[in-house]
PDB file of C-alpha atoms and ligand atoms in Angstrom:
ATOM      1  CA  MET A   1     -12.042  27.765 -12.585  1.00  0.00           C
ATOM      2  CA  SER A   2      -8.307  27.092 -12.434  1.00  0.00           C
ATOM      3  CA  ASN A   3      -6.706  24.338 -14.461  1.00  0.00           C
ATOM      4  CA  GLU A   4      -3.866  24.097 -11.967  1.00  0.00           C
ATOM      5  CA  PRO A   5      -3.473  20.711 -10.212  1.00  0.00           C
ATOM      6  CA  ILE A   6      -5.261  20.701  -6.851  1.00  0.00           C
ATOM      7  CA  MET A   7      -2.400  18.839  -5.162  1.00  0.00           C
ATOM      8  CA  PRO A   8       1.312  19.498  -5.488  1.00  0.00           C
ATOM      9  CA  VAL A   9       3.082  16.557  -7.147  1.00  0.00           C
ATOM     10  CA  THR A  10       3.717  14.050  -4.356  1.00  0.00           C
ATOM     11  CA  ASP A  11       4.720  11.025  -6.381  1.00  0.00           C
ATOM     12  CA  ARG A  12       8.267   9.733  -6.126  1.00  0.00           C
ATOM     13  CA  PRO A  13      10.345   6.799  -7.377  1.00  0.00           C
ATOM     14  CA  LEU A  14      10.117   3.715  -5.181  1.00  0.00           C
ATOM     15  CA  LEU A  15      12.870   1.704  -3.571  1.00  0.00           C
ATOM     16  CA  MET A  16      11.130  -1.618  -3.006  1.00  0.00           C
ATOM     17  CA  VAL A  17      12.943  -4.070  -0.805  1.00  0.00           C
ATOM     18  CA  MET A  18      11.780  -7.666  -1.089  1.00  0.00           C
ATOM     19  CA  SER A  19      12.895 -10.403   1.291  1.00  0.00           C
ATOM     20  CA  ALA A  20      11.979 -14.062   1.357  1.00  0.00           C
ATOM     21  CA  PRO A  21      13.537 -17.304   2.449  1.00  0.00           C
ATOM     22  CA  SER A  22      15.679 -18.848  -0.271  1.00  0.00           C
ATOM     23  CA  GLY A  23      13.471 -20.887  -2.614  1.00  0.00           C
ATOM     24  CA  ALA A  24      10.265 -18.959  -1.809  1.00  0.00           C
ATOM     25  CA  GLY A  25      10.292 -17.697  -5.395  1.00  0.00           C
ATOM     26  CA  LYS A  26      11.526 -14.104  -5.265  1.00  0.00           C
ATOM     27  CA  THR A  27      13.721 -14.413  -8.381  1.00  0.00           C
ATOM     28  CA  THR A  28      10.851 -15.922 -10.366  1.00  0.00           C
ATOM     29  CA  LEU A  29       8.403 -13.322  -9.031  1.00  0.00           C
ATOM     30  CA  CYS A  30      10.726 -10.422  -9.851  1.00  0.00           C
ATOM     31  CA  GLN A  31      11.298 -11.713 -13.396  1.00  0.00           C
ATOM     32  CA  LYS A  32       7.551 -11.948 -14.065  1.00  0.00           C
ATOM     33  CA  TRP A  33       6.835  -8.650 -12.337  1.00  0.00           C
ATOM     34  CA  LEU A  34       9.476  -6.778 -14.325  1.00  0.00           C
ATOM     35  CA  ALA A  35       8.368  -8.383 -17.592  1.00  0.00           C
ATOM     36  CA  GLN A  36       4.906  -6.891 -17.220  1.00  0.00           C
ATOM     37  CA  SER A  37       5.900  -3.526 -15.728  1.00  0.00           C
ATOM     38  CA  GLU A  38       7.183  -0.257 -17.065  1.00  0.00           C
ATOM     39  CA  ARG A  39       9.734   1.976 -15.349  1.00  0.00           C
ATOM     40  CA  LEU A  40      10.646  -0.780 -12.892  1.00  0.00           C
ATOM     41  CA  VAL A  41      14.221  -2.084 -12.749  1.00  0.00           C
ATOM     42  CA  TYR A  42      15.945  -4.822 -10.780  1.00  0.00           C
ATOM     43  CA  SER A  43      18.845  -4.071  -8.452  1.00  0.00           C
ATOM     44  CA  VAL A  44      21.646  -6.422  -9.473  1.00  0.00           C
ATOM     45  CA  SER A  45      23.549  -7.325  -6.296  1.00  0.00           C
ATOM     46  CA  CYS A  46      27.161  -8.363  -5.860  1.00  0.00           C
ATOM     47  CA  THR A  47      27.907 -11.781  -4.411  1.00  0.00           C
ATOM     48  CA  THR A  48      30.833 -14.058  -3.698  1.00  0.00           C
ATOM     49  CA  ARG A  49      28.697 -17.157  -4.310  1.00  0.00           C
ATOM     50  CA  LYS A  50      29.402 -19.199  -7.441  1.00  0.00           C
ATOM     51  CA  PRO A  51      26.969 -18.755 -10.367  1.00  0.00           C
ATOM     52  CA  ARG A  52      24.209 -21.355 -10.699  1.00  0.00           C
ATOM     53  CA  PRO A  53      23.545 -22.883 -14.120  1.00  0.00           C
ATOM     54  CA  GLY A  54      21.637 -20.312 -16.168  1.00  0.00           C
ATOM     55  CA  GLU A  55      22.811 -17.310 -14.162  1.00  0.00           C
ATOM     56  CA  THR A  56      24.557 -14.518 -16.073  1.00  0.00           C
ATOM     57  CA  ASP A  57      27.209 -12.221 -14.616  1.00  0.00           C
ATOM     58  CA  GLY A  58      25.902  -8.650 -14.530  1.00  0.00           C
ATOM     59  CA  LYS A  59      22.285  -9.759 -14.882  1.00  0.00           C
ATOM     60  CA  SER A  60      21.561 -12.181 -12.052  1.00  0.00           C
ATOM     61  CA  TYR A  61      24.415 -10.909  -9.893  1.00  0.00           C
ATOM     62  CA  HIS A  62      27.828  -9.307 -10.218  1.00  0.00           C
ATOM     63  CA  PHE A  63      29.889 -12.365  -9.248  1.00  0.00           C
ATOM     64  CA  LEU A  64      32.969 -11.188  -7.345  1.00  0.00           C
ATOM     65  CA  ALA A  65      35.982 -12.822  -5.737  1.00  0.00           C
ATOM     66  CA  GLU A  66      35.953 -12.412  -1.966  1.00  0.00           C
ATOM     67  CA  SER A  67      39.000 -10.081  -2.112  1.00  0.00           C
ATOM     68  CA  ASP A  68      37.172  -7.753  -4.575  1.00  0.00           C
ATOM     69  CA  PHE A  69      34.088  -7.773  -2.393  1.00  0.00           C
ATOM     70  CA  VAL A  70      36.038  -6.871   0.750  1.00  0.00           C
ATOM     71  CA  GLU A  71      37.831  -4.075  -1.138  1.00  0.00           C
ATOM     72  CA  ARG A  72      34.489  -2.613  -2.205  1.00  0.00           C
ATOM     73  CA  VAL A  73      33.217  -2.785   1.367  1.00  0.00           C
ATOM     74  CA  ALA A  74      36.274  -0.777   2.469  1.00  0.00           C
ATOM     75  CA  ARG A  75      35.649   1.781  -0.299  1.00  0.00           C
ATOM     76  CA  GLY A  76      32.101   2.302   1.006  1.00  0.00           C
ATOM     77  CA  ASP A  77      30.499   1.189  -2.286  1.00  0.00           C
ATOM     78  CA  PHE A  78      27.634  -0.717  -0.644  1.00  0.00           C
ATOM     79  CA  LEU A  79      24.300   0.612   0.566  1.00  0.00           C
ATOM     80  CA  GLU A  80      24.183  -2.603   2.600  1.00  0.00           C
ATOM     81  CA  TYR A  81      25.904  -5.942   2.628  1.00  0.00           C
ATOM     82  CA  ALA A  82      25.582  -9.130   4.639  1.00  0.00           C
ATOM     83  CA  ARG A  83      26.920 -12.634   4.957  1.00  0.00           C
ATOM     84  CA  VAL A  84      24.151 -15.057   4.005  1.00  0.00           C
ATOM     85  CA  HIS A  85      24.415 -18.868   3.922  1.00  0.00           C
ATOM     86  CA  GLY A  86      28.221 -18.537   4.071  1.00  0.00           C
ATOM     87  CA  ASN A  87      28.663 -16.035   1.190  1.00  0.00           C
ATOM     88  CA  TYR A  88      28.786 -12.245   0.942  1.00  0.00           C
ATOM     89  CA  TYR A  89      25.961 -10.362  -0.777  1.00  0.00           C
ATOM     90  CA  GLY A  90      25.692  -6.596  -1.185  1.00  0.00           C
ATOM     91  CA  THR A  91      23.721  -3.838  -2.890  1.00  0.00           C
ATOM     92  CA  LEU A  92      25.738  -1.113  -4.615  1.00  0.00           C
ATOM     93  CA  LYS A  93      24.747   2.450  -3.679  1.00  0.00           C
ATOM     94  CA  GLU A  94      25.261   3.581  -7.247  1.00  0.00           C
ATOM     95  CA  THR A  95      22.876   0.958  -8.701  1.00  0.00           C
ATOM     96  CA  VAL A  96      20.044   2.172  -6.497  1.00  0.00           C
ATOM     97  CA  LEU A  97      20.663   5.917  -6.659  1.00  0.00           C
ATOM     98  CA  GLU A  98      21.156   5.900 -10.438  1.00  0.00           C
ATOM     99  CA  ALA A  99      17.694   4.362 -10.950  1.00  0.00           C
ATOM    100  CA  LEU A 100      15.981   6.642  -8.429  1.00  0.00           C
ATOM    101  CA  ARG A 101      17.634   9.743  -9.904  1.00  0.00           C
ATOM    102  CA  LYS A 102      16.202   8.758 -13.297  1.00  0.00           C
ATOM    103  CA  GLY A 103      12.761   8.518 -11.696  1.00  0.00           C
ATOM    104  CA  LEU A 104      12.641   4.724 -12.100  1.00  0.00           C
ATOM    105  CA  ASP A 105      11.313   2.362  -9.432  1.00  0.00           C
ATOM    106  CA  ILE A 106      13.821  -0.219  -8.317  1.00  0.00           C
ATOM    107  CA  VAL A 107      13.229  -3.568  -6.626  1.00  0.00           C
ATOM    108  CA  MET A 108      15.879  -5.454  -4.721  1.00  0.00           C
ATOM    109  CA  ALA A 109      15.653  -9.054  -3.493  1.00  0.00           C
ATOM    110  CA  ILE A 110      17.788  -9.103  -0.370  1.00  0.00           C
ATOM    111  CA  ASP A 111      17.908 -10.965   2.928  1.00  0.00           C
ATOM    112  CA  VAL A 112      16.372  -9.839   6.234  1.00  0.00           C
ATOM    113  CA  GLN A 113      19.665  -8.385   7.564  1.00  0.00           C
ATOM    114  CA  GLY A 114      20.146  -6.231   4.449  1.00  0.00           C
ATOM    115  CA  ALA A 115      16.518  -5.090   4.555  1.00  0.00           C
ATOM    116  CA  ALA A 116      16.890  -4.092   8.215  1.00  0.00           C
ATOM    117  CA  ALA A 117      20.022  -2.075   7.360  1.00  0.00           C
ATOM    118  CA  ILE A 118      18.302  -0.141   4.555  1.00  0.00           C
ATOM    119  CA  ARG A 119      15.153   0.374   6.658  1.00  0.00           C
ATOM    120  CA  GLN A 120      17.264   1.919   9.393  1.00  0.00           C
ATOM    121  CA  GLN A 121      18.908   4.266   6.872  1.00  0.00           C
ATOM    122  CA  ALA A 122      15.526   5.196   5.391  1.00  0.00           C
ATOM    123  CA  LEU A 123      14.217   6.157   8.834  1.00  0.00           C
ATOM    124  CA  SER A 124      17.199   8.394   9.545  1.00  0.00           C
ATOM    125  CA  PRO A 125      16.647  12.146   9.073  1.00  0.00           C
ATOM    126  CA  ASP A 126      20.095  12.291   7.408  1.00  0.00           C
ATOM    127  CA  ALA A 127      19.152   9.755   4.718  1.00  0.00           C
ATOM    128  CA  ASP A 128      19.239  10.722   1.059  1.00  0.00           C
ATOM    129  CA  PRO A 129      15.647  11.958   0.443  1.00  0.00           C
ATOM    130  CA  LEU A 130      15.336   9.545  -2.488  1.00  0.00           C
ATOM    131  CA  ILE A 131      15.837   6.651  -0.083  1.00  0.00           C
ATOM    132  CA  ARG A 132      13.805   8.136   2.760  1.00  0.00           C
ATOM    133  CA  ASN A 133      10.809   8.920   0.554  1.00  0.00           C
ATOM    134  CA  GLY A 134      10.925   5.875  -1.699  1.00  0.00           C
ATOM    135  CA  TYR A 135      11.399   3.077   0.803  1.00  0.00           C
ATOM    136  CA  ALA A 136       8.792   0.289   0.930  1.00  0.00           C
ATOM    137  CA  ASP A 137       9.322  -3.327   1.945  1.00  0.00           C
ATOM    138  CA  ILE A 138       7.649  -6.617   1.126  1.00  0.00           C
ATOM    139  CA  PHE A 139       8.095 -10.046   2.692  1.00  0.00           C
ATOM    140  CA  VAL A 140       7.352 -13.007   0.434  1.00  0.00           C
ATOM    141  CA  VAL A 141       6.447 -16.318   2.041  1.00  0.00           C
ATOM    142  CA  PRO A 142       5.880 -19.732   0.529  1.00  0.00           C
ATOM    143  CA  PRO A 143       2.532 -21.287   1.453  1.00  0.00           C
ATOM    144  CA  SER A 144       4.275 -23.787   3.809  1.00  0.00           C
ATOM    145  CA  PHE A 145       7.686 -25.214   4.709  1.00  0.00           C
ATOM    146  CA  ALA A 146       6.756 -28.411   2.851  1.00  0.00           C
ATOM    147  CA  VAL A 147       6.236 -26.390  -0.333  1.00  0.00           C
ATOM    148  CA  LEU A 148       9.489 -24.520   0.313  1.00  0.00           C
ATOM    149  CA  ARG A 149      11.391 -27.804   0.517  1.00  0.00           C
ATOM    150  CA  GLU A 150       9.748 -28.970  -2.744  1.00  0.00           C
ATOM    151  CA  ARG A 151      10.738 -25.728  -4.488  1.00  0.00           C
ATOM    152  CA  LEU A 152      14.330 -25.878  -3.280  1.00  0.00           C
ATOM    153  CA  THR A 153      14.616 -29.517  -4.335  1.00  0.00           C
ATOM    154  CA  GLY A 154      12.698 -28.990  -7.594  1.00  0.00           C
ATOM    155  CA  ARG A 155      14.930 -26.081  -8.627  1.00  0.00           C
ATOM    156  CA  GLY A 156      17.711 -28.657  -8.832  1.00  0.00           C
ATOM    157  CA  THR A 157      20.498 -26.118  -8.327  1.00  0.00           C
ATOM    158  CA  ASP A 158      21.670 -26.850  -4.788  1.00  0.00           C
ATOM    159  CA  ALA A 159      23.258 -29.872  -3.126  1.00  0.00           C
ATOM    160  CA  PRO A 160      21.278 -31.573  -0.311  1.00  0.00           C
ATOM    161  CA  ASP A 161      23.472 -30.031   2.421  1.00  0.00           C
ATOM    162  CA  VAL A 162      22.960 -26.534   0.936  1.00  0.00           C
ATOM    163  CA  ILE A 163      19.197 -27.153   0.825  1.00  0.00           C
ATOM    164  CA  ALA A 164      19.274 -28.285   4.477  1.00  0.00           C
ATOM    165  CA  THR A 165      21.084 -25.052   5.529  1.00  0.00           C
ATOM    166  CA  ARG A 166      18.647 -22.903   3.551  1.00  0.00           C
ATOM    167  CA  LEU A 167      15.613 -24.647   5.074  1.00  0.00           C
ATOM    168  CA  LYS A 168      17.028 -24.262   8.579  1.00  0.00           C
ATOM    169  CA  ASN A 169      17.757 -20.559   7.980  1.00  0.00           C
ATOM    170  CA  ALA A 170      14.243 -20.113   6.530  1.00  0.00           C
ATOM    171  CA  MET A 171      12.676 -20.989   9.890  1.00  0.00           C
ATOM    172  CA  GLY A 172      14.482 -18.034  11.505  1.00  0.00           C
ATOM    173  CA  GLU A 173      13.891 -15.670   8.581  1.00  0.00           C
ATOM    174  CA  VAL A 174      10.109 -16.057   8.406  1.00  0.00           C
ATOM    175  CA  GLU A 175       9.782 -15.009  12.041  1.00  0.00           C
ATOM    176  CA  ARG A 176      10.797 -11.513  10.908  1.00  0.00           C
ATOM    177  CA  TRP A 177       7.799 -10.953   8.608  1.00  0.00           C
ATOM    178  CA  ARG A 178       6.326  -8.420  11.044  1.00  0.00           C
ATOM    179  CA  GLU A 179       9.147  -5.971  10.280  1.00  0.00           C
ATOM    180  CA  TYR A 180       7.755  -5.507   6.732  1.00  0.00           C
ATOM    181  CA  ARG A 181       4.987  -3.222   5.470  1.00  0.00           C
ATOM    182  CA  TYR A 182       3.548  -5.896   3.138  1.00  0.00           C
ATOM    183  CA  VAL A 183       3.389  -9.693   3.125  1.00  0.00           C
ATOM    184  CA  VAL A 184       2.770 -11.634  -0.094  1.00  0.00           C
ATOM    185  CA  VAL A 185       2.119 -15.378  -0.075  1.00  0.00           C
ATOM    186  CA  ASN A 186       3.629 -16.873  -3.226  1.00  0.00           C
ATOM    187  CA  ASP A 187       1.069 -19.628  -3.786  1.00  0.00           C
ATOM    188  CA  ASP A 188      -0.147 -19.143  -7.345  1.00  0.00           C
ATOM    189  CA  LEU A 189       2.540 -17.318  -9.332  1.00  0.00           C
ATOM    190  CA  ALA A 190       0.257 -15.083 -11.414  1.00  0.00           C
ATOM    191  CA  ALA A 191      -1.805 -14.128  -8.355  1.00  0.00           C
ATOM    192  CA  ALA A 192       1.322 -13.262  -6.380  1.00  0.00           C
ATOM    193  CA  VAL A 193       2.626 -11.055  -9.232  1.00  0.00           C
ATOM    194  CA  GLY A 194      -0.775  -9.337  -9.284  1.00  0.00           C
ATOM    195  CA  ARG A 195      -0.357  -8.545  -5.569  1.00  0.00           C
ATOM    196  CA  LEU A 196       3.065  -7.028  -6.224  1.00  0.00           C
ATOM    197  CA  CYS A 197       1.616  -4.805  -8.970  1.00  0.00           C
ATOM    198  CA  ALA A 198      -1.135  -3.714  -6.578  1.00  0.00           C
ATOM    199  CA  ILE A 199       1.398  -2.870  -3.869  1.00  0.00           C
ATOM    200  CA  ARG A 200       3.419  -0.769  -6.297  1.00  0.00           C
ATOM    201  CA  GLN A 201       0.313   1.108  -7.389  1.00  0.00           C
ATOM    202  CA  ALA A 202      -0.727   1.700  -3.781  1.00  0.00           C
ATOM    203  CA  GLU A 203       2.746   2.988  -2.888  1.00  0.00           C
ATOM    204  CA  HIS A 204       2.562   5.529  -5.712  1.00  0.00           C
ATOM    205  CA  CYS A 205      -0.668   6.841  -4.186  1.00  0.00           C
ATOM    206  CA  ARG A 206       0.846   7.290  -0.723  1.00  0.00           C
ATOM    207  CA  ARG A 207       1.840  10.733   0.390  1.00  0.00           C
ATOM    208  CA  SER A 208       5.597  11.225   0.469  1.00  0.00           C
ATOM    209  CA  VAL A 209       6.934  11.365   4.004  1.00  0.00           C
TER     210      VAL A 209
HETATM  211  P1  ADP B 301      14.343 -17.632  -4.697  1.00  0.00           P
HETATM  212  O1  ADP B 301      14.826 -16.608  -5.686  1.00  0.00           O
HETATM  213  O2  ADP B 301      13.428 -17.038  -3.660  1.00  0.00           O
HETATM  214  O3  ADP B 301      15.461 -18.420  -4.075  1.00  0.00           O
HETATM  215  P2  ADP B 301      13.285 -19.032  -7.057  1.00  0.00           P
HETATM  216  O4  ADP B 301      12.613 -17.908  -7.783  1.00  0.00           O
HETATM  217  O5  ADP B 301      14.572 -19.553  -7.588  1.00  0.00           O
HETATM  218  O6  ADP B 301      13.423 -18.683  -5.485  1.00  0.00           O
HETATM  219  O7  ADP B 301      12.192 -20.199  -6.983  1.00  0.00           O
HETATM  220  C1  ADP B 301      12.507 -21.477  -6.434  1.00  0.00           C
HETATM  221  C2  ADP B 301      11.804 -22.565  -7.272  1.00  0.00           C
HETATM  222  O8  ADP B 301      10.391 -22.465  -7.052  1.00  0.00           O
HETATM  223  C3  ADP B 301      12.028 -22.395  -8.770  1.00  0.00           C
HETATM  224  O9  ADP B 301      12.213 -23.680  -9.331  1.00  0.00           O
HETATM  225  C4  ADP B 301      10.734 -21.754  -9.270  1.00  0.00           C
HETATM  226  O10 ADP B 301      10.438 -22.107 -10.593  1.00  0.00           O
HETATM  227  C5  ADP B 301       9.688 -22.303  -8.306  1.00  0.00           C
HETATM  228  N1  ADP B 301       8.564 -21.385  -8.027  1.00  0.00           N
HETATM  229  C6  ADP B 301       8.632 -20.074  -7.730  1.00  0.00           C
HETATM  230  N2  ADP B 301       7.399 -19.558  -7.513  1.00  0.00           N
HETATM  231  C7  ADP B 301       6.518 -20.590  -7.685  1.00  0.00           C
HETATM  232  C8  ADP B 301       5.072 -20.695  -7.586  1.00  0.00           C
HETATM  233  N3  ADP B 301       4.299 -19.666  -7.267  1.00  0.00           N
HETATM  234  N4  ADP B 301       4.537 -21.905  -7.807  1.00  0.00           N
HETATM  235  C9  ADP B 301       5.326 -22.974  -8.120  1.00  0.00           C
HETATM  236  N5  ADP B 301       6.672 -22.940  -8.220  1.00  0.00           N
HETATM  237  C10 ADP B 301       7.266 -21.764  -8.004  1.00  0.00           C
HETATM  238  P1  5GP B 302      20.711 -16.823  -3.493  1.00  0.00           P
HETATM  239  O1  5GP B 302      22.067 -17.385  -3.226  1.00  0.00           O
HETATM  240  O2  5GP B 302      19.611 -17.854  -3.305  1.00  0.00           O
HETATM  241  O3  5GP B 302      20.608 -16.078  -4.801  1.00  0.00           O
HETATM  242  O4  5GP B 302      20.451 -15.720  -2.369  1.00  0.00           O
HETATM  243  C1  5GP B 302      20.606 -16.053  -1.012  1.00  0.00           C
HETATM  244  C2  5GP B 302      20.080 -14.940  -0.137  1.00  0.00           C
HETATM  245  O5  5GP B 302      20.864 -13.753  -0.315  1.00  0.00           O
HETATM  246  C3  5GP B 302      18.636 -14.541  -0.454  1.00  0.00           C
HETATM  247  O6  5GP B 302      17.957 -14.332   0.790  1.00  0.00           O
HETATM  248  C4  5GP B 302      18.810 -13.246  -1.191  1.00  0.00           C
HETATM  249  O7  5GP B 302      17.676 -12.408  -1.056  1.00  0.00           O
HETATM  250  C5  5GP B 302      19.987 -12.657  -0.461  1.00  0.00           C
HETATM  251  N1  5GP B 302      20.607 -11.561  -1.212  1.00  0.00           N
HETATM  252  C6  5GP B 302      20.766 -11.432  -2.556  1.00  0.00           C
HETATM  253  N2  5GP B 302      21.361 -10.275  -2.848  1.00  0.00           N
HETATM  254  C7  5GP B 302      21.564  -9.632  -1.670  1.00  0.00           C
HETATM  255  C8  5GP B 302      22.140  -8.360  -1.321  1.00  0.00           C
HETATM  256  O8  5GP B 302      22.567  -7.573  -2.142  1.00  0.00           O
HETATM  257  N3  5GP B 302      22.191  -8.063   0.000  1.00  0.00           N
HETATM  258  C9  5GP B 302      21.721  -8.902   0.968  1.00  0.00           C
HETATM  259  N4  5GP B 302      21.802  -8.498   2.245  1.00  0.00           N
HETATM  260  N5  5GP B 302      21.175 -10.097   0.677  1.00  0.00           N
HETATM  261  C10 5GP B 302      21.097 -10.453  -0.628  1.00  0.00           C
END
C-alpha cells in the first residue's frame, strides 16, 4: 500500500471579508477571534477618520490625511477603497498579498461596497490566484436594530448625530446580507466567535476553485 496522500494538497490561505453595520461588533469579534486563533492576521485598513479613544495608529487603522489617501489611490495602492459615513477607508493590496504569500489567513472588516469590489475581483479569471482561491465572505448582524442602537450608544465613542447616521446607514447595509456566503448573528459574543472559527475550518475543507 502506498503512503502517498490520496488527494493532492488543496488547502490554501483564506482571504476572509467580514462586513457588518457599524456597532454590530465586528472589531470586538475580530479581536477575540484572532486572540484564540493561529495563523490568522487582521488586515489593518487606511482611513481618513480621526482615531477614537483607545485606537492605535498602525494597529486599529493607518490614520491618513485626506491628501495622503488620495495620493495612494492614484498610485494604485488599494485593493479596494470606499467612502463610508463621510470618510475614506481602504485596504492596501500589499497588506493582503503579503499575508497570503506567507500562507497566513487574513480577515478584513470592511463595508458592503468594499466587499462587493473584492468579490468582483475574486470572480474575475484575471484575479491573482491567491485572491481568487482564498476569497470567502461573512456578514455579521446584530440581533436587532434596538440592540444595535444600544451598542452604538454604549460604546460611547460617537456623538449622537454620528450614531444617527450610522443607524440610518445600517438599515440599507443589512439588506445586502444575501450577497455573502455566511451570516453570523452576533448575539452572545463567545457563541459568535465559535461560529467564525467553524466557518474558517469549513473553508479550509473546501476544494480550491
Ligand atoms: P463595530 O466594530 O462593528 O463598529 P464594536 O466591536 O466596536 O463594533 O462593538 C460595538 C459595541 O458593542 C462595543 O461597545 C462592544 O463592546 C459591544 N459588543 C460587541 N459585541 C457584543 C456582544 N456580542 N454582546 C454585547 N456587546 C457587544
Ligand atoms: P469605523 O469608522 O466604525 O471603524 O468603520 C466604519 C465602516 O468602515 C465599517 O463598516 C467598516 O467595516 C468600514 N471599513 C473599515 N475599513 C475599511 C476598508 O478598508 N475598506 C472599506 N471599504 N470599508 C472599511
